[in-house]
PDB file of C-alpha atoms in Angstrom:
ATOM      1  CA  MET S 120      43.625  60.599  -8.856  1.00 59.00           C
ATOM      2  CA  GLY S 121      41.404  62.989  -7.098  1.00 62.00           C
ATOM      3  CA  ALA S 122      38.317  63.548  -7.243  1.00 59.00           C
ATOM      4  CA  VAL S 123      37.590  66.482  -8.500  1.00 71.00           C
ATOM      5  CA  ALA S 124      39.605  65.006 -11.739  1.00 84.00           C
ATOM      6  CA  ARG S 125      38.242  61.472 -12.068  1.00 87.00           C
ATOM      7  CA  ARG S 126      34.272  62.873 -12.089  1.00 90.00           C
ATOM      8  CA  PRO S 127      34.698  65.332 -14.689  1.00 93.00           C
ATOM      9  CA  ILE S 128      35.659  62.869 -16.897  1.00 93.00           C
ATOM     10  CA  ALA S 129      33.168  60.262 -15.782  1.00 93.00           C
ATOM     11  CA  ALA S 130      30.296  63.132 -17.079  1.00 94.00           C
ATOM     12  CA  ALA S 131      32.361  63.591 -19.852  1.00 95.00           C
ATOM     13  CA  ALA S 132      32.520  60.241 -20.785  1.00 95.00           C
ATOM     14  CA  ALA S 133      28.990  59.396 -19.854  1.00 96.00           C
ATOM     15  CA  ALA S 134      27.942  62.578 -22.210  1.00 96.00           C
ATOM     16  CA  VAL S 135      29.993  61.146 -25.180  1.00 96.00           C
ATOM     17  CA  LEU S 136      28.381  57.985 -24.784  1.00 96.00           C
ATOM     18  CA  PHE S 137      24.609  59.732 -24.937  1.00 97.00           C
ATOM     19  CA  VAL S 138      25.425  61.209 -28.052  1.00 96.00           C
ATOM     20  CA  GLU S 139      26.775  58.257 -29.604  1.00 95.00           C
ATOM     21  CA  ALA S 140      24.017  56.090 -28.347  1.00 96.00           C
ATOM     22  CA  VAL S 141      21.378  58.501 -30.761  1.00 97.00           C
ATOM     23  CA  GLY S 142      24.020  58.444 -33.372  1.00 95.00           C
ATOM     24  CA  ILE S 143      24.007  54.863 -33.965  1.00 95.00           C
ATOM     25  CA  VAL S 144      19.883  53.940 -33.199  1.00 96.00           C
ATOM     26  CA  PHE S 145      20.056  57.084 -36.498  1.00 97.00           C
ATOM     27  CA  VAL S 146      22.589  55.435 -38.288  1.00 95.00           C
ATOM     28  CA  HIS S 147      20.603  51.868 -38.311  1.00 95.00           C
ATOM     29  CA  TRP S 148      17.554  53.601 -38.546  1.00 96.00           C
ATOM     30  CA  ILE S 149      18.815  54.955 -42.003  1.00 95.00           C
ATOM     31  CA  LEU S 150      20.693  51.746 -43.141  1.00 92.00           C
ATOM     32  CA  GLY S 151      17.450  49.686 -42.179  1.00 92.00           C
ATOM     33  CA  LYS S 152      14.911  51.714 -44.016  1.00 92.00           C
ATOM     34  CA  VAL S 153      17.490  51.807 -47.015  1.00 91.00           C
ATOM     35  CA  VAL S 154      17.741  47.843 -46.814  1.00 87.00           C
ATOM     36  CA  SER S 155      14.001  47.423 -46.738  1.00 86.00           C
ATOM     37  CA  GLY S 156      13.503  50.562 -49.482  1.00 87.00           C
ATOM     38  CA  GLN S 157      16.267  47.684 -51.878  1.00 82.00           C
ATOM     39  CA  SER S 158      14.003  44.591 -51.445  1.00 75.00           C
ATOM     40  CA  MET S 159      17.127  43.065 -52.183  1.00 76.00           C
ATOM     41  CA  SER S 160      17.954  39.229 -50.906  1.00 75.00           C
ATOM     42  CA  LEU S 161      21.631  38.878 -49.326  1.00 76.00           C
ATOM     43  CA  ALA S 162      22.604  34.814 -49.536  1.00 81.00           C
ATOM     44  CA  GLY S 163      19.229  34.009 -49.953  1.00 81.00           C
ATOM     45  CA  LEU S 164      17.705  36.302 -46.660  1.00 82.00           C
ATOM     46  CA  ASP S 165      14.723  37.887 -46.226  1.00 85.00           C
ATOM     47  CA  PRO S 166      14.244  42.100 -46.547  1.00 82.00           C
ATOM     48  CA  ASP S 167      12.389  41.750 -43.775  1.00 87.00           C
ATOM     49  CA  VAL S 168      14.670  40.228 -42.115  1.00 88.00           C
ATOM     50  CA  MET S 169      17.691  42.115 -42.430  1.00 89.00           C
ATOM     51  CA  SER S 170      15.686  45.313 -41.749  1.00 90.00           C
ATOM     52  CA  THR S 171      14.600  44.205 -38.705  1.00 92.00           C
ATOM     53  CA  SER S 172      17.320  42.863 -37.624  1.00 92.00           C
ATOM     54  CA  THR S 173      18.943  46.176 -38.830  1.00 92.00           C
ATOM     55  CA  TYR S 174      16.386  47.960 -36.464  1.00 95.00           C
ATOM     56  CA  VAL S 175      16.964  45.749 -33.790  1.00 96.00           C
ATOM     57  CA  MET S 176      20.788  45.949 -33.465  1.00 96.00           C
ATOM     58  CA  GLY S 177      20.597  49.359 -33.197  1.00 95.00           C
ATOM     59  CA  GLY S 178      18.322  50.073 -30.293  1.00 96.00           C
ATOM     60  CA  GLY S 179      20.190  47.144 -28.808  1.00 96.00           C
ATOM     61  CA  PHE S 180      23.139  48.237 -29.138  1.00 96.00           C
ATOM     62  CA  GLY S 181      21.841  52.337 -28.097  1.00 96.00           C
ATOM     63  CA  LEU S 182      20.516  50.770 -25.050  1.00 97.00           C
ATOM     64  CA  TYR S 183      24.016  49.488 -24.066  1.00 97.00           C
ATOM     65  CA  LEU S 184      25.227  53.087 -24.420  1.00 96.00           C
ATOM     66  CA  VAL S 185      23.315  54.108 -22.255  1.00 97.00           C
ATOM     67  CA  ALA S 186      23.502  51.889 -19.639  1.00 96.00           C
ATOM     68  CA  CYS S 187      27.536  52.075 -20.079  1.00 96.00           C
ATOM     69  CA  GLY S 188      26.641  55.990 -19.976  1.00 96.00           C
ATOM     70  CA  VAL S 189      24.035  56.064 -16.893  1.00 96.00           C
ATOM     71  CA  LEU S 190      26.996  53.764 -15.453  1.00 95.00           C
ATOM     72  CA  LEU S 191      29.448  56.660 -15.765  1.00 95.00           C
ATOM     73  CA  LEU S 192      27.178  58.939 -15.230  1.00 95.00           C
ATOM     74  CA  ARG S 193      26.586  57.678 -11.700  1.00 95.00           C
ATOM     75  CA  ALA S 194      30.207  57.304 -10.786  1.00 92.00           C
ATOM     76  CA  SER S 195      30.015  60.826 -11.815  1.00 92.00           C
ATOM     77  CA  LEU S 196      27.552  62.197  -9.340  1.00 93.00           C
ATOM     78  CA  SER S 197      28.164  59.779  -6.381  1.00 91.00           C
ATOM     79  CA  ASP S 198      31.614  59.798  -6.955  1.00 87.00           C
ATOM     80  CA  ARG S 199      31.332  55.865  -6.188  1.00 89.00           C
ATOM     81  CA  ALA S 200      33.447  53.242  -8.867  1.00 88.00           C
ATOM     82  CA  PRO S 201      31.278  51.393 -10.474  1.00 90.00           C
ATOM     83  CA  GLY S 202      30.080  47.648  -8.769  1.00 90.00           C
ATOM     84  CA  ARG S 203      31.984  44.620 -10.705  1.00 90.00           C
ATOM     85  CA  VAL S 204      29.165  44.099 -13.254  1.00 93.00           C
ATOM     86  CA  GLY S 205      29.435  47.469 -13.864  1.00 92.00           C
ATOM     87  CA  ARG S 206      33.219  47.480 -15.106  1.00 93.00           C
ATOM     88  CA  ILE S 207      32.856  44.605 -16.784  1.00 94.00           C
ATOM     89  CA  LEU S 208      30.397  46.971 -18.803  1.00 94.00           C
ATOM     90  CA  LEU S 209      32.352  49.828 -19.248  1.00 94.00           C
ATOM     91  CA  ILE S 210      35.880  47.622 -20.008  1.00 95.00           C
ATOM     92  CA  ALA S 211      33.727  45.450 -22.778  1.00 96.00           C
ATOM     93  CA  CYS S 212      32.794  49.492 -24.239  1.00 95.00           C
ATOM     94  CA  ALA S 213      36.675  50.104 -24.348  1.00 95.00           C
ATOM     95  CA  VAL S 214      37.223  47.198 -25.969  1.00 96.00           C
ATOM     96  CA  VAL S 215      34.951  47.956 -28.221  1.00 94.00           C
ATOM     97  CA  HIS S 216      35.951  51.241 -28.603  1.00 93.00           C
ATOM     98  CA  GLY S 217      39.181  50.299 -29.348  1.00 93.00           C
ATOM     99  CA  VAL S 218      37.764  47.475 -32.380  1.00 94.00           C
ATOM    100  CA  LEU S 219      36.256  50.473 -33.735  1.00 92.00           C
ATOM    101  CA  GLY S 220      38.319  52.831 -33.932  1.00 92.00           C
ATOM    102  CA  ALA S 221      41.244  50.443 -35.846  1.00 92.00           C
ATOM    103  CA  LEU S 222      38.491  49.238 -38.260  1.00 93.00           C
ATOM    104  CA  CYS S 223      37.505  52.737 -38.817  1.00 90.00           C
ATOM    105  CA  VAL S 224      41.165  54.119 -39.939  1.00 90.00           C
ATOM    106  CA  GLY S 225      40.509  52.243 -43.049  1.00 89.00           C
ATOM    107  CA  LEU S 226      37.162  52.527 -43.986  1.00 91.00           C
ATOM    108  CA  VAL S 227      36.725  56.591 -42.427  1.00 91.00           C
ATOM    109  CA  GLY S 228      39.267  57.935 -41.640  1.00 92.00           C
ATOM    110  CA  TRP S 229      41.774  59.342 -39.262  1.00 93.00           C
ATOM    111  CA  ALA S 230      39.100  61.711 -38.083  1.00 93.00           C
ATOM    112  CA  ALA S 231      36.744  58.982 -37.044  1.00 91.00           C
ATOM    113  CA  PHE S 232      39.495  56.845 -35.396  1.00 93.00           C
ATOM    114  CA  ALA S 233      40.739  60.620 -33.323  1.00 94.00           C
ATOM    115  CA  VAL S 234      37.032  60.772 -32.031  1.00 93.00           C
ATOM    116  CA  LEU S 235      36.939  57.160 -31.410  1.00 92.00           C
ATOM    117  CA  MET S 236      40.120  56.445 -29.437  1.00 94.00           C
ATOM    118  CA  ALA S 237      39.676  60.046 -27.737  1.00 94.00           C
ATOM    119  CA  GLU S 238      36.023  58.416 -26.178  1.00 94.00           C
ATOM    120  CA  PHE S 239      38.443  55.095 -25.769  1.00 95.00           C
ATOM    121  CA  GLY S 240      40.454  57.444 -24.208  1.00 94.00           C
ATOM    122  CA  LEU S 241      37.700  58.948 -21.340  1.00 94.00           C
ATOM    123  CA  ILE S 242      36.290  55.750 -20.992  1.00 95.00           C
ATOM    124  CA  VAL S 243      39.423  53.893 -19.721  1.00 94.00           C
ATOM    125  CA  LEU S 244      40.769  56.610 -17.799  1.00 93.00           C
ATOM    126  CA  SER S 245      37.259  57.057 -16.081  1.00 92.00           C
ATOM    127  CA  VAL S 246      37.784  52.517 -15.014  1.00 92.00           C
ATOM    128  CA  ILE S 247      40.847  54.025 -13.855  1.00 92.00           C
ATOM    129  CA  ALA S 248      40.327  56.703 -11.878  1.00 89.00           C
ATOM    130  CA  TYR S 249      37.682  55.481 -10.011  1.00 86.00           C
ATOM    131  CA  GLY S 250      40.074  52.126  -9.283  1.00 79.00           C
ATOM    132  CA  LYS S 251      37.989  48.859  -7.500  1.00 69.00           C
ATOM    133  CA  ARG S 252      35.085  49.167  -5.415  1.00 60.00           C
ATOM    134  CA  ASP S 253      35.869  49.915  -1.262  1.00 56.00           C
ATOM    135  CA  GLU S 254      34.137  47.181  -0.202  1.00 51.00           C
ATOM    136  CA  ARG S 255      34.514  48.518   3.732  1.00 46.00           C
ATOM    137  CA  GLY S 256      34.021  52.063   3.597  1.00 46.00           C
ATOM    138  CA  ALA S 257      36.091  55.222   4.031  1.00 44.00           C
ATOM    139  CA  GLY S 258      38.324  54.409   6.762  1.00 41.00           C
ATOM    140  CA  SER S 259      40.156  50.809   5.310  1.00 41.00           C
ATOM    141  CA  ALA S 260      43.251  52.629   5.513  1.00 47.00           C
ATOM    142  CA  ALA S 261      42.617  52.724   8.390  1.00 47.00           C
ATOM    143  CA  GLY S 262      43.692  48.532   8.124  1.00 49.00           C
ATOM    144  CA  PRO S 263      41.292  45.358   9.365  1.00 53.00           C
ATOM    145  CA  ALA S 264      37.922  46.424  10.954  1.00 55.00           C
ATOM    146  CA  GLY S 265      38.854  46.363  14.857  1.00 56.00           C
ATOM    147  CA  ALA S 266      42.558  46.623  14.528  1.00 56.00           C
ATOM    148  CA  PRO S 267      44.362  49.998  16.498  1.00 56.00           C
ATOM    149  CA  PRO S 268      45.977  52.671  14.641  1.00 56.00           C
ATOM    150  CA  ALA S 269      49.386  51.647  13.578  1.00 55.00           C
ATOM    151  CA  GLY S 270      51.679  54.530  14.189  1.00 53.00           C
ATOM    152  CA  PRO S 271      54.257  56.269  16.563  1.00 57.00           C
ATOM    153  CA  GLU S 272      51.200  56.677  19.631  1.00 60.00           C
ATOM    154  CA  SER S 273      50.409  52.555  19.170  1.00 56.00           C
ATOM    155  CA  GLY S 274      53.900  51.753  19.096  1.00 59.00           C
ATOM    156  CA  ALA S 275      53.181  49.492  15.378  1.00 58.00           C
ATOM    157  CA  VAL S 276      54.552  49.576  12.295  1.00 62.00           C
ATOM    158  CA  ALA S 277      52.595  51.318   9.477  1.00 57.00           C
ATOM    159  CA  PRO S 278      52.345  48.818   6.203  1.00 61.00           C
ATOM    160  CA  ALA S 279      54.886  49.919   3.381  1.00 58.00           C
TER     161      ALA S 279
END
């Protein structure tokens, strides 16, 4: 897939992740307020601990989504594949969206499933479109560094 297609796909995935991060933080903030207002314990847990952990979880998950969005935005702007850690983060993000999509069918409905699967598709397509990062630079298609070019001029057979 050429740079013409992969750059807008990565930018769209980054934009969707940024919007999702804001939504996740907002939903966790509302859930924390509701738990704080109820003043009930669940299995002996302190209500203040539950509301604080809801805020922390929302902030942590929002930061994770923003980090994945920044990785995709950087890949889109520089047209370079993310590094090893970046690819691991994006693959984990795709797995999370796949699992959440499967859970959303029964809990929320098919519309939420469709949104999560579209986002899953954008993330996976971005990871696949950029492939592995090329450590040797743009000239690596010619072969190992210092090797003569393969072709009819050199008499060498090009690798298949």
